[in-house]
Tab-separated table of C-alpha atoms in Angstrom:
chain	number	residue	atom	x	y	z
A	1	MET	CA	0.000	0.000	0.000
A	2	CYS	CA	1.328	3.396	-0.959
A	3	ILE	CA	1.085	6.075	1.754
A	4	ARG	CA	1.019	9.582	0.382
A	5	ALA	CA	3.111	12.037	2.341
A	6	TYR	CA	1.465	15.210	3.603
A	7	VAL	CA	2.428	18.235	1.510
A	8	LEU	CA	1.872	21.814	2.632
A	9	PRO	CA	-0.504	23.636	0.273
A	10	LYS	CA	0.790	25.942	-2.409
A	11	ALA	CA	0.299	29.653	-2.119
A	12	TYR	CA	-2.965	31.111	-3.414
A	13	PRO	CA	-4.182	32.276	-5.940
A	14	TYR	CA	-5.065	29.205	-7.925
A	15	LEU	CA	-8.124	27.821	-9.687
A	16	GLY	CA	-8.303	24.126	-10.373
A	17	ARG	CA	-5.346	22.271	-11.837
A	18	ASN	CA	-2.625	24.310	-13.545
A	19	LYS	CA	-4.835	27.417	-13.753
A	20	ILE	CA	-3.816	30.725	-12.267
A	21	LEU	CA	-6.401	33.221	-11.062
A	22	LYS	CA	-5.741	36.949	-11.047
A	23	SER	CA	-3.981	37.846	-7.809
A	24	LEU	CA	-6.484	38.975	-5.213
A	25	THR	CA	-4.619	41.629	-3.287
A	26	PRO	CA	-6.109	42.942	-0.038
A	27	LEU	CA	-7.858	46.300	-0.266
A	28	THR	CA	-6.355	49.105	1.804
A	29	PRO	CA	-8.850	51.857	2.734
A	30	GLN	CA	-8.139	55.357	1.471
A	31	THR	CA	-9.230	57.056	4.693
A	32	ILE	CA	-9.127	55.872	8.276
A	33	SER	CA	-11.310	56.748	11.257
A	34	HIS	CA	-9.853	56.569	14.765
A	35	ALA	CA	-13.205	56.726	16.537
A	36	TYR	CA	-12.676	53.711	18.783
A	37	LEU	CA	-9.052	54.258	19.770
A	38	GLY	CA	-9.894	56.012	23.038
A	39	ALA	CA	-11.739	52.989	24.400
A	40	GLN	CA	-10.241	50.983	27.236
A	41	LEU	CA	-8.371	47.774	26.571
A	42	SER	CA	-9.389	44.503	28.201
A	43	PRO	CA	-8.070	44.408	31.792
A	44	LEU	CA	-6.402	41.367	33.296
A	45	PRO	CA	-7.941	40.026	36.509
A	46	THR	CA	-6.724	41.095	39.955
A	47	PRO	CA	-4.465	40.105	41.661
A	48	PHE	CA	-1.976	40.417	38.853
A	49	MET	CA	1.760	39.780	39.210
A	50	THR	CA	4.346	41.321	36.894
A	51	PRO	CA	7.637	39.679	37.927
A	52	TRP	CA	9.210	40.591	34.562
A	53	THR	CA	9.052	44.361	35.197
A	54	GLN	CA	10.012	46.829	37.885
A	55	PRO	CA	7.419	49.616	37.430
A	56	MET	CA	9.012	51.886	40.040
A	57	SER	CA	12.258	51.950	38.078
A	58	VAL	CA	10.606	52.890	34.749
A	59	PRO	CA	8.112	55.685	35.554
A	60	GLN	CA	8.633	57.240	32.106
A	61	LEU	CA	6.923	54.356	30.307
A	62	HIS	CA	3.445	54.878	28.854
A	63	PRO	CA	0.773	52.762	30.622
A	64	HIS	CA	0.083	50.879	27.368
A	65	THR	CA	3.744	49.956	26.921
A	66	PRO	CA	3.934	46.199	26.172
A	67	VAL	CA	5.821	44.328	28.875
A	68	TRP	CA	5.016	40.729	27.929
A	69	PRO	CA	6.132	38.661	26.105
A	70	PRO	CA	9.720	39.705	26.806
A	71	ILE	CA	10.448	39.687	23.049
A	72	GLU	CA	7.609	40.631	20.712
A	73	VAL	CA	7.582	38.792	17.390
A	74	VAL	CA	5.230	39.748	14.544
A	75	PRO	CA	5.181	36.879	12.018
A	76	PRO	CA	5.267	37.752	8.311
A	77	ILE	CA	2.298	37.354	5.979
A	78	PHE	CA	4.017	34.990	3.574
A	79	PRO	CA	6.122	31.844	4.182
A	80	TYR	CA	9.813	32.526	4.567
A	81	ASP	CA	13.092	30.737	5.228
A	82	ASN	CA	12.301	30.024	8.847
A	83	GLN	CA	15.045	29.832	11.466
A	84	SER	CA	12.813	29.938	14.537
A	85	HIS	CA	13.613	26.301	15.351
A	86	ASP	CA	16.954	27.556	16.625
A	87	LEU	CA	15.160	30.076	18.851
A	88	LEU	CA	12.840	27.582	20.561
A	89	PRO	CA	13.811	26.719	24.134
A	90	GLU	CA	14.351	23.023	24.723
A	91	TYR	CA	11.386	23.136	27.107
A	92	TYR	CA	8.854	25.935	26.853
A	93	GLU	CA	5.588	27.070	28.364
A	94	PRO	CA	2.511	25.929	26.371
A	95	GLY	CA	0.143	28.535	24.972
A	96	THR	CA	2.823	31.195	24.491
A	97	PHE	CA	4.096	32.910	21.367
A	98	PRO	CA	6.920	33.485	21.005
A	99	ALA	CA	7.606	30.465	23.161
A	100	VAL	CA	9.111	31.321	26.556
A	101	ALA	CA	11.308	28.973	28.541
A	102	TRP	CA	9.721	26.543	30.960
A	103	GLY	CA	9.279	28.116	34.386
A	104	THR	CA	8.914	31.683	33.065
A	105	PRO	CA	5.931	33.501	34.649
A	106	VAL	CA	3.117	33.760	32.093
A	107	PRO	CA	0.282	36.247	32.795
A	108	VAL	CA	-2.142	34.792	30.237
A	109	ARG	CA	-1.963	31.788	27.939
A	110	LEU	CA	-3.920	31.225	24.768
A	111	ASN	CA	-5.198	27.784	23.879
A	112	PRO	CA	-2.424	25.950	21.962
A	113	GLN	CA	-4.857	25.395	19.077
A	114	LEU	CA	-5.170	29.163	18.594
A	115	ILE	CA	-1.609	30.437	18.833
A	116	TYR	CA	0.908	30.989	16.082
A	117	ASN	CA	3.026	27.918	15.424
A	118	PRO	CA	6.020	28.397	17.792
A	119	ALA	CA	8.237	26.204	15.592
A	120	ASP	CA	7.338	27.880	12.290
A	121	PRO	CA	4.987	30.900	12.419
A	122	SER	CA	4.386	30.736	8.650
A	123	VAL	CA	2.654	27.329	8.960
A	124	PRO	CA	-0.636	27.586	10.920
A	125	LEU	CA	-1.580	25.004	13.511
A	126	LEU	CA	-5.273	25.602	12.787
A	127	GLU	CA	-6.394	25.375	9.159
A	128	TRP	CA	-9.273	27.769	8.676
A	129	ASP	CA	-10.571	30.262	6.120
A	130	ILE	CA	-11.980	32.994	8.375
A	131	SER	CA	-14.855	33.641	5.935
A	132	HIS	CA	-16.206	30.139	6.679
A	133	ARG	CA	-17.933	28.773	9.751
A	134	PRO	CA	-15.551	27.469	12.464
A	135	ASP	CA	-17.156	24.022	12.145
A	136	VAL	CA	-15.066	23.372	9.010
A	137	ALA	CA	-11.746	24.247	10.689
A	138	LYS	CA	-9.108	21.549	11.045
A	139	ARG	CA	-5.921	21.383	13.076
A	140	HIS	CA	-2.503	19.825	12.526
A	141	THR	CA	-1.194	17.260	14.978
A	142	GLY	CA	2.507	16.911	15.690
A	143	ARG	CA	2.645	14.211	13.000
A	144	GLN	CA	1.018	16.444	10.376
A	145	VAL	CA	-2.296	14.608	10.550
A	146	ILE	CA	-5.311	16.855	9.997
A	147	VAL	CA	-8.064	16.341	12.591
A	148	PRO	CA	-11.032	18.374	13.888
A	149	PRO	CA	-10.128	20.867	16.634
A	150	ASN	CA	-11.583	20.678	20.120
A	151	LEU	CA	-13.791	23.757	20.013
A	152	LEU	CA	-15.031	23.328	23.581
A	153	GLU	CA	-11.658	23.830	25.253
A	154	LYS	CA	-11.117	27.058	27.177
A	155	ALA	CA	-9.608	29.813	25.047
A	156	THR	CA	-7.362	31.246	27.773
A	157	LEU	CA	-5.662	30.303	31.016
A	158	PRO	CA	-6.637	31.790	33.382
A	159	PRO	CA	-10.183	32.210	32.009
A	160	MET	CA	-10.792	35.783	30.839
A	161	PRO	CA	-14.193	37.539	30.909
A	162	ASN	CA	-13.407	39.554	27.786
A	163	MET	CA	-10.982	39.747	24.889
A	164	TRP	CA	-10.089	42.277	22.213
A	165	ILE	CA	-8.640	41.005	18.945
A	166	LYS	CA	-6.767	43.261	16.536
A	167	SER	CA	-4.633	42.139	13.585
A	168	ASP	CA	-1.007	41.675	12.637
A	169	HIS	CA	-1.998	41.778	8.966
A	170	PRO	CA	-1.335	45.382	7.867
A	171	VAL	CA	-4.360	45.633	5.577
A	172	LEU	CA	-6.880	44.186	8.025
A	173	ALA	CA	-5.306	46.314	10.763
A	174	SER	CA	-5.935	49.432	8.673
A	175	TRP	CA	-9.592	48.516	8.112
A	176	MET	CA	-10.007	47.726	11.813
A	177	GLU	CA	-9.025	51.286	12.646
A	178	SER	CA	-12.408	52.204	11.211
A	179	TRP	CA	-14.351	49.057	12.182
A	180	GLY	CA	-12.940	48.662	15.681
A	181	PRO	CA	-11.506	45.474	17.221
A	182	ILE	CA	-13.207	42.113	17.546
A	183	GLU	CA	-14.751	42.136	21.021
A	184	ILE	CA	-15.581	39.015	22.996
A	185	ASN	CA	-17.440	39.351	26.291
A	186	THR	CA	-18.155	35.780	27.261
A	187	PRO	CA	-17.400	34.277	30.685
A	188	ASP	CA	-15.444	31.021	30.378
A	189	CYS	CA	-14.668	31.823	26.735
A	190	THR	CA	-13.994	28.742	24.599
A	191	VAL	CA	-12.115	28.185	21.346
A	192	ARG	CA	-15.477	28.167	19.558
A	193	ASP	CA	-16.398	31.526	21.091
A	194	VAL	CA	-13.198	33.053	19.708
A	195	LEU	CA	-13.583	31.581	16.218
A	196	ASP	CA	-17.296	32.441	16.113
A	197	ALA	CA	-16.508	36.058	17.033
A	198	ILE	CA	-13.908	36.307	14.258
A	199	TRP	CA	-16.277	34.753	11.702
A	200	GLU	CA	-19.212	36.964	12.699
A	201	TYR	CA	-16.999	40.048	12.516
A	202	MET	CA	-15.648	39.216	9.059
A	203	ARG	CA	-19.044	38.298	7.584
A	204	LYS	CA	-20.629	41.667	8.362
A	205	PRO	CA	-21.666	43.498	5.191
A	206	LEU	CA	-19.566	46.367	3.888
A	207	THR	CA	-21.151	49.748	4.557
A	208	ASP	CA	-21.686	52.506	2.024
A	209	GLY	CA	-18.605	54.195	3.457
A	210	ASP	CA	-16.545	51.039	2.998
A	211	MET	CA	-17.712	50.701	-0.594
A	212	ALA	CA	-16.842	54.347	-1.248
A	213	ARG	CA	-13.272	53.626	-0.158
A	214	VAL	CA	-13.071	50.559	-2.371
A	215	THR	CA	-14.395	52.526	-5.347
A	216	ALA	CA	-12.030	55.436	-4.707
A	217	ALA	CA	-9.115	52.989	-4.752
A	218	GLY	CA	-10.279	51.512	-8.087
A	219	GLU	CA	-10.675	48.062	-6.520
A	220	ARG	CA	-14.285	47.163	-7.347
A	221	GLU	CA	-13.221	44.457	-9.817
A	222	ASN	CA	-10.844	42.950	-7.287
A	223	LEU	CA	-13.586	42.990	-4.646
A	224	GLU	CA	-15.935	41.194	-7.046
A	225	LEU	CA	-13.332	38.496	-7.734
A	226	SER	CA	-12.705	38.067	-4.026
A	227	ALA	CA	-16.416	37.702	-3.249
A	228	ARG	CA	-16.958	35.161	-6.039
A	229	GLN	CA	-13.978	33.127	-4.855
A	230	ARG	CA	-15.288	33.158	-1.270
A	231	VAL	CA	-18.712	31.975	-2.406
A	232	ARG	CA	-17.309	29.248	-4.660
A	233	VAL	CA	-14.934	27.808	-2.050
A	234	GLY	CA	-17.669	27.987	0.593
A	235	HIS	CA	-20.058	25.982	-1.630
A	236	GLU	CA	-22.688	28.729	-1.457
A	237	LEU	CA	-25.266	29.523	-4.134
A	238	LEU	CA	-23.634	32.306	-6.133
A	239	PRO	CA	-26.785	34.323	-7.049
A	240	VAL	CA	-28.093	34.183	-3.470
A	241	ALA	CA	-24.758	34.963	-1.821
A	242	LEU	CA	-23.888	37.868	-4.110
A	243	ASN	CA	-27.387	39.274	-3.684
A	244	ASP	CA	-26.593	39.578	0.029
A	245	GLY	CA	-23.793	42.003	-0.823
A	246	TYR	CA	-20.089	42.143	-0.091
A	247	ARG	CA	-18.637	41.076	3.244
A	248	ARG	CA	-15.744	42.422	5.263
A	249	ALA	CA	-13.771	39.281	4.434
A	250	ASP	CA	-13.873	40.250	0.767
A	251	VAL	CA	-11.481	43.185	1.301
A	252	LEU	CA	-8.799	40.636	2.227
A	253	GLY	CA	-8.621	39.171	-1.267
A	254	GLY	CA	-6.863	35.824	-0.949
A	255	HIS	CA	-5.481	36.587	2.531
A	256	ARG	CA	-8.154	34.817	4.551
A	257	ARG	CA	-6.159	31.890	5.911
A	258	PHE	CA	-5.945	31.983	9.708
A	259	LEU	CA	-2.325	32.074	10.845
A	260	GLY	CA	-2.703	32.266	14.617
A	261	LEU	CA	-3.153	34.513	17.630
A	262	ARG	CA	-0.682	36.057	20.065
A	263	ALA	CA	-1.273	37.898	23.337
A	264	VAL	CA	0.419	41.136	24.402
A	265	VAL	CA	0.238	42.419	27.988
A	266	ASN	CA	0.792	46.089	28.826
A	267	LEU	CA	2.277	47.793	31.863
A	268	ASP	CA	-1.166	48.921	33.077
A	269	ARG	CA	-2.462	45.310	33.221
A	270	THR	CA	-4.438	45.569	29.974
A	271	TRP	CA	-3.977	43.022	27.251
A	272	THR	CA	-4.724	42.618	23.564
A	273	VAL	CA	-4.741	39.663	21.178
A	274	TYR	CA	-3.374	40.007	17.638
A	275	MET	CA	-4.484	37.786	14.747
A	276	GLY	CA	-2.307	36.846	11.804
A	277	LEU	CA	-3.524	35.982	8.298
A	278	THR	CA	-1.800	34.562	5.259
A	279	SER	CA	-2.661	33.515	1.719
A	280	LEU	CA	-5.015	30.711	0.753
A	281	PRO	CA	-5.703	27.855	0.121
A	282	VAL	CA	-6.592	26.124	3.392
A	283	ALA	CA	-5.676	22.447	3.701
A	284	TYR	CA	-9.130	21.207	4.689
A	285	ALA	CA	-9.614	17.454	4.840
A	286	TYR	CA	-13.333	16.710	4.427
């Protein structure tokens, strides 16, 4: 019996076998609103220990200065010649990105199914097109077997009553400056709660203001291609889906593949989660 080795998917765009689709580049808005930026970030629970900082010795720091993780790493959008294997501690704390050495105090952990891949941030642990329902998501095991994720596991440790998600992807980050962050206010938040919140956020229809920005940038054709590709891959009825209008996910073009989450904690005990995205396709195994 011949066993076929698992092969990482090729970079999108593609259409069928040996056919190339016009590159679907993300759509950057022409103007940005900062209406939500004055809102408070999600606070960590009390008591809260910060053994990695000495606040009295750094009074000049802004309250929102990130203090954890000790080294902040923002993964790239596209795959690259990864050398992070050399940076991994021999033993490290689960649920952290970048991985911190075993025994290091960790203020908040994300579920290991949700984080960026500590060994190679360009290869997601969770395979998911964020324009599709979380039920179709799959995860990679350590042996590169694709299995369903456990959506009922807690999303954080310790459990958090609320979460704000922003984005590491520069284009989505720019749109979120007008849309605001993804907000989750669910006690005992689970992996499903997080993925549902992301999906609901990205499936909201584009407003007249959003469409004006797309038109001003000359990207209506690209938006149309992106929407049609989303509908086709999602096995939706094209006339019905397109009649419902364009979705937020459509401004991402082919950059809808979930890459992972990472948590950042600030000096004032607030924290934010950042989401990475990369290019399709997603290696679903139905």
